[in-house]
JSON list of C-alpha atoms in Angstrom, two decimals:
[
{"chain": "G", "resi": 1, "resn": "GLN", "atom": "CA", "xyz": [82.22, -79.08, 151.33]},
{"chain": "G", "resi": 2, "resn": "VAL", "atom": "CA", "xyz": [83.30, -76.51, 148.73]},
{"chain": "G", "resi": 3, "resn": "GLN", "atom": "CA", "xyz": [81.54, -75.70, 145.47]},
{"chain": "G", "resi": 4, "resn": "LEU", "atom": "CA", "xyz": [83.44, -73.84, 142.78]},
{"chain": "G", "resi": 5, "resn": "VAL", "atom": "CA", "xyz": [82.14, -71.76, 139.86]},
{"chain": "G", "resi": 6, "resn": "GLU", "atom": "CA", "xyz": [84.52, -70.34, 137.25]},
{"chain": "G", "resi": 7, "resn": "SER", "atom": "CA", "xyz": [83.89, -67.28, 135.09]},
{"chain": "G", "resi": 8, "resn": "GLY", "atom": "CA", "xyz": [85.78, -64.87, 132.87]},
{"chain": "G", "resi": 9, "resn": "GLY", "atom": "CA", "xyz": [86.63, -67.09, 129.95]},
{"chain": "G", "resi": 10, "resn": "GLY", "atom": "CA", "xyz": [86.12, -66.02, 126.37]},
{"chain": "G", "resi": 11, "resn": "LEU", "atom": "CA", "xyz": [87.71, -65.31, 123.01]},
{"chain": "G", "resi": 12, "resn": "VAL", "atom": "CA", "xyz": [90.79, -63.09, 122.85]},
{"chain": "G", "resi": 13, "resn": "GLN", "atom": "CA", "xyz": [93.46, -62.35, 120.29]},
{"chain": "G", "resi": 14, "resn": "ALA", "atom": "CA", "xyz": [97.02, -63.48, 120.78]},
{"chain": "G", "resi": 15, "resn": "GLY", "atom": "CA", "xyz": [98.86, -61.02, 123.01]},
{"chain": "G", "resi": 16, "resn": "GLY", "atom": "CA", "xyz": [95.69, -60.09, 124.86]},
{"chain": "G", "resi": 17, "resn": "SER", "atom": "CA", "xyz": [94.65, -60.62, 128.46]},
{"chain": "G", "resi": 18, "resn": "LEU", "atom": "CA", "xyz": [91.88, -62.28, 130.42]},
{"chain": "G", "resi": 19, "resn": "ARG", "atom": "CA", "xyz": [91.16, -62.62, 134.11]},
{"chain": "G", "resi": 20, "resn": "LEU", "atom": "CA", "xyz": [89.47, -65.78, 135.30]},
{"chain": "G", "resi": 21, "resn": "SER", "atom": "CA", "xyz": [87.58, -65.86, 138.56]},
{"chain": "G", "resi": 22, "resn": "CYS", "atom": "CA", "xyz": [86.53, -68.80, 140.69]},
{"chain": "G", "resi": 23, "resn": "ALA", "atom": "CA", "xyz": [83.89, -68.18, 143.32]},
{"chain": "G", "resi": 24, "resn": "ALA", "atom": "CA", "xyz": [83.64, -70.67, 146.14]},
{"chain": "G", "resi": 25, "resn": "SER", "atom": "CA", "xyz": [80.79, -71.51, 148.44]},
{"chain": "G", "resi": 26, "resn": "GLY", "atom": "CA", "xyz": [81.21, -73.05, 151.83]},
{"chain": "G", "resi": 27, "resn": "ARG", "atom": "CA", "xyz": [82.52, -71.78, 155.10]},
{"chain": "G", "resi": 28, "resn": "THR", "atom": "CA", "xyz": [86.01, -73.26, 154.91]},
{"chain": "G", "resi": 29, "resn": "PHE", "atom": "CA", "xyz": [87.36, -71.61, 151.74]},
{"chain": "G", "resi": 30, "resn": "SER", "atom": "CA", "xyz": [90.30, -70.04, 153.56]},
{"chain": "G", "resi": 31, "resn": "ASN", "atom": "CA", "xyz": [91.43, -73.48, 154.76]},
{"chain": "G", "resi": 32, "resn": "TYR", "atom": "CA", "xyz": [92.17, -74.67, 151.25]},
{"chain": "G", "resi": 33, "resn": "ALA", "atom": "CA", "xyz": [94.92, -74.12, 148.78]},
{"chain": "G", "resi": 34, "resn": "MET", "atom": "CA", "xyz": [93.46, -73.22, 145.38]},
{"chain": "G", "resi": 35, "resn": "GLY", "atom": "CA", "xyz": [94.58, -73.96, 141.88]},
{"chain": "G", "resi": 36, "resn": "TRP", "atom": "CA", "xyz": [93.92, -73.79, 138.16]},
{"chain": "G", "resi": 37, "resn": "PHE", "atom": "CA", "xyz": [94.23, -76.57, 135.62]},
{"chain": "G", "resi": 38, "resn": "ARG", "atom": "CA", "xyz": [93.51, -76.58, 131.91]},
{"chain": "G", "resi": 39, "resn": "GLN", "atom": "CA", "xyz": [92.61, -79.14, 129.32]},
{"chain": "G", "resi": 40, "resn": "ALA", "atom": "CA", "xyz": [93.01, -78.54, 125.62]},
{"chain": "G", "resi": 41, "resn": "GLN", "atom": "CA", "xyz": [90.99, -80.57, 123.16]},
{"chain": "G", "resi": 42, "resn": "GLY", "atom": "CA", "xyz": [92.49, -84.01, 122.73]},
{"chain": "G", "resi": 43, "resn": "LYS", "atom": "CA", "xyz": [95.05, -83.49, 125.49]},
{"chain": "G", "resi": 44, "resn": "GLU", "atom": "CA", "xyz": [95.35, -84.42, 129.13]},
{"chain": "G", "resi": 45, "resn": "ARG", "atom": "CA", "xyz": [94.45, -82.01, 131.87]},
{"chain": "G", "resi": 46, "resn": "GLU", "atom": "CA", "xyz": [97.52, -80.11, 133.08]},
{"chain": "G", "resi": 47, "resn": "PHE", "atom": "CA", "xyz": [98.43, -78.05, 136.10]},
{"chain": "G", "resi": 48, "resn": "VAL", "atom": "CA", "xyz": [98.63, -74.29, 135.52]},
{"chain": "G", "resi": 49, "resn": "ALA", "atom": "CA", "xyz": [98.97, -72.55, 138.90]},
{"chain": "G", "resi": 50, "resn": "ALA", "atom": "CA", "xyz": [98.29, -72.95, 142.62]},
{"chain": "G", "resi": 51, "resn": "ILE", "atom": "CA", "xyz": [98.24, -70.72, 145.68]},
{"chain": "G", "resi": 52, "resn": "SER", "atom": "CA", "xyz": [98.37, -71.56, 149.37]},
{"chain": "G", "resi": 53, "resn": "TRP", "atom": "CA", "xyz": [95.56, -70.69, 151.78]},
{"chain": "G", "resi": 54, "resn": "SER", "atom": "CA", "xyz": [97.43, -67.57, 152.92]},
{"chain": "G", "resi": 55, "resn": "GLY", "atom": "CA", "xyz": [98.56, -66.55, 149.46]},
{"chain": "G", "resi": 56, "resn": "GLY", "atom": "CA", "xyz": [102.16, -66.74, 150.58]},
{"chain": "G", "resi": 57, "resn": "THR", "atom": "CA", "xyz": [103.12, -69.65, 148.35]},
{"chain": "G", "resi": 58, "resn": "THR", "atom": "CA", "xyz": [102.46, -69.99, 144.64]},
{"chain": "G", "resi": 59, "resn": "ASP", "atom": "CA", "xyz": [103.50, -72.42, 141.93]},
{"chain": "G", "resi": 60, "resn": "TYR", "atom": "CA", "xyz": [103.21, -72.22, 138.15]},
{"chain": "G", "resi": 61, "resn": "LEU", "atom": "CA", "xyz": [103.55, -74.29, 135.03]},
{"chain": "G", "resi": 62, "resn": "ASP", "atom": "CA", "xyz": [106.85, -73.28, 133.44]},
{"chain": "G", "resi": 63, "resn": "SER", "atom": "CA", "xyz": [105.26, -72.15, 130.20]},
{"chain": "G", "resi": 64, "resn": "VAL", "atom": "CA", "xyz": [103.02, -69.60, 131.97]},
{"chain": "G", "resi": 65, "resn": "LYS", "atom": "CA", "xyz": [105.57, -68.15, 134.39]},
{"chain": "G", "resi": 66, "resn": "GLY", "atom": "CA", "xyz": [105.87, -64.40, 133.91]},
{"chain": "G", "resi": 67, "resn": "ARG", "atom": "CA", "xyz": [102.57, -64.28, 131.99]},
{"chain": "G", "resi": 68, "resn": "PHE", "atom": "CA", "xyz": [99.98, -65.66, 134.46]},
{"chain": "G", "resi": 69, "resn": "THR", "atom": "CA", "xyz": [99.39, -64.61, 138.05]},
{"chain": "G", "resi": 70, "resn": "ILE", "atom": "CA", "xyz": [97.26, -66.44, 140.58]},
{"chain": "G", "resi": 71, "resn": "SER", "atom": "CA", "xyz": [95.80, -64.57, 143.54]},
{"chain": "G", "resi": 72, "resn": "ARG", "atom": "CA", "xyz": [93.01, -64.96, 146.06]},
{"chain": "G", "resi": 73, "resn": "ASP", "atom": "CA", "xyz": [90.69, -62.90, 148.20]},
{"chain": "G", "resi": 74, "resn": "ASN", "atom": "CA", "xyz": [89.60, -64.97, 151.18]},
{"chain": "G", "resi": 75, "resn": "ALA", "atom": "CA", "xyz": [87.01, -62.39, 152.25]},
{"chain": "G", "resi": 76, "resn": "LYS", "atom": "CA", "xyz": [85.31, -62.75, 148.87]},
{"chain": "G", "resi": 77, "resn": "LYS", "atom": "CA", "xyz": [85.96, -66.50, 148.68]},
{"chain": "G", "resi": 78, "resn": "THR", "atom": "CA", "xyz": [87.39, -66.01, 145.22]},
{"chain": "G", "resi": 79, "resn": "VAL", "atom": "CA", "xyz": [90.57, -67.04, 143.45]},
{"chain": "G", "resi": 80, "resn": "TYR", "atom": "CA", "xyz": [91.77, -65.31, 140.29]},
{"chain": "G", "resi": 81, "resn": "LEU", "atom": "CA", "xyz": [94.01, -66.13, 137.36]},
{"chain": "G", "resi": 82, "resn": "GLN", "atom": "CA", "xyz": [95.29, -63.08, 135.52]},
{"chain": "G", "resi": 83, "resn": "MET", "atom": "CA", "xyz": [96.49, -64.18, 132.10]},
{"chain": "G", "resi": 84, "resn": "ASN", "atom": "CA", "xyz": [98.59, -61.78, 130.02]},
{"chain": "G", "resi": 85, "resn": "SER", "atom": "CA", "xyz": [100.41, -62.16, 126.71]},
{"chain": "G", "resi": 86, "resn": "LEU", "atom": "CA", "xyz": [98.10, -64.99, 125.77]},
{"chain": "G", "resi": 87, "resn": "LYS", "atom": "CA", "xyz": [99.14, -67.43, 123.07]},
{"chain": "G", "resi": 88, "resn": "PRO", "atom": "CA", "xyz": [97.07, -69.74, 120.88]},
{"chain": "G", "resi": 89, "resn": "GLU", "atom": "CA", "xyz": [98.53, -72.69, 122.80]},
{"chain": "G", "resi": 90, "resn": "ASP", "atom": "CA", "xyz": [96.83, -71.36, 125.94]},
{"chain": "G", "resi": 91, "resn": "THR", "atom": "CA", "xyz": [93.48, -72.29, 124.38]},
{"chain": "G", "resi": 92, "resn": "ALA", "atom": "CA", "xyz": [91.75, -74.76, 126.71]},
{"chain": "G", "resi": 93, "resn": "VAL", "atom": "CA", "xyz": [89.00, -75.26, 129.22]},
{"chain": "G", "resi": 94, "resn": "TYR", "atom": "CA", "xyz": [90.27, -73.87, 132.52]},
{"chain": "G", "resi": 95, "resn": "TYR", "atom": "CA", "xyz": [89.25, -75.53, 135.77]},
{"chain": "G", "resi": 96, "resn": "CYS", "atom": "CA", "xyz": [89.47, -74.21, 139.29]},
{"chain": "G", "resi": 97, "resn": "ASN", "atom": "CA", "xyz": [90.13, -76.57, 142.18]},
{"chain": "G", "resi": 98, "resn": "ALA", "atom": "CA", "xyz": [90.68, -76.70, 145.91]},
{"chain": "G", "resi": 99, "resn": "GLY", "atom": "CA", "xyz": [93.00, -78.96, 147.88]},
{"chain": "G", "resi": 100, "resn": "ASP", "atom": "CA", "xyz": [94.98, -79.41, 151.04]},
{"chain": "G", "resi": 101, "resn": "ASN", "atom": "CA", "xyz": [98.11, -77.61, 149.86]},
{"chain": "G", "resi": 102, "resn": "VAL", "atom": "CA", "xyz": [99.96, -76.38, 146.79]},
{"chain": "G", "resi": 103, "resn": "LYS", "atom": "CA", "xyz": [101.88, -79.64, 146.35]},
{"chain": "G", "resi": 104, "resn": "ALA", "atom": "CA", "xyz": [98.69, -81.70, 146.46]},
{"chain": "G", "resi": 105, "resn": "ILE", "atom": "CA", "xyz": [97.05, -79.51, 143.86]},
{"chain": "G", "resi": 106, "resn": "ALA", "atom": "CA", "xyz": [100.05, -79.65, 141.56]},
{"chain": "G", "resi": 107, "resn": "SER", "atom": "CA", "xyz": [99.91, -83.45, 141.89]},
{"chain": "G", "resi": 108, "resn": "MET", "atom": "CA", "xyz": [96.24, -83.51, 140.82]},
{"chain": "G", "resi": 109, "resn": "LYS", "atom": "CA", "xyz": [95.16, -84.50, 144.31]},
{"chain": "G", "resi": 110, "resn": "ALA", "atom": "CA", "xyz": [92.62, -81.69, 144.65]},
{"chain": "G", "resi": 111, "resn": "SER", "atom": "CA", "xyz": [89.49, -82.38, 146.65]},
{"chain": "G", "resi": 112, "resn": "TYR", "atom": "CA", "xyz": [87.05, -80.21, 144.70]},
{"chain": "G", "resi": 113, "resn": "TRP", "atom": "CA", "xyz": [86.73, -79.11, 141.08]},
{"chain": "G", "resi": 114, "resn": "GLY", "atom": "CA", "xyz": [84.68, -76.55, 139.19]},
{"chain": "G", "resi": 115, "resn": "GLN", "atom": "CA", "xyz": [82.93, -77.12, 135.87]},
{"chain": "G", "resi": 116, "resn": "GLY", "atom": "CA", "xyz": [85.40, -75.14, 133.78]},
{"chain": "G", "resi": 117, "resn": "THR", "atom": "CA", "xyz": [85.41, -72.06, 131.58]},
{"chain": "G", "resi": 118, "resn": "GLN", "atom": "CA", "xyz": [86.54, -71.95, 127.94]},
{"chain": "G", "resi": 119, "resn": "VAL", "atom": "CA", "xyz": [89.45, -69.76, 126.93]},
{"chain": "G", "resi": 120, "resn": "THR", "atom": "CA", "xyz": [90.13, -69.39, 123.22]},
{"chain": "G", "resi": 121, "resn": "VAL", "atom": "CA", "xyz": [93.12, -67.45, 121.91]},
{"chain": "G", "resi": 122, "resn": "SER", "atom": "CA", "xyz": [93.08, -66.63, 118.22]},
{"chain": "G", "resi": 123, "resn": "SER", "atom": "CA", "xyz": [96.24, -66.09, 116.22]}
]
């Protein structure tokens, strides 16, 4: 069992940066691939980024490539999403999740989800 708690969201101007964190509880954190999704108001939830258990494999939504970076610290049981050059269209609730592998996460087949953290980018 893994419980996930996101933090780091907030209000930022376009062009700014935020770093989201997702703290996990449970003894098997390092066994899971981790990911981030987002859901804007009135839109479907979409995949943003994922990272393998070792950190050796990552995957990103095309529109965030080069701006967002996912990373993890297995000792701290935490996964991060560094978001730079933010745009108003990045405004959404961001969710952390855990799954068997990067492909499963990207396919919305994650096993565990956090409650989300709001990111708002003003123009």
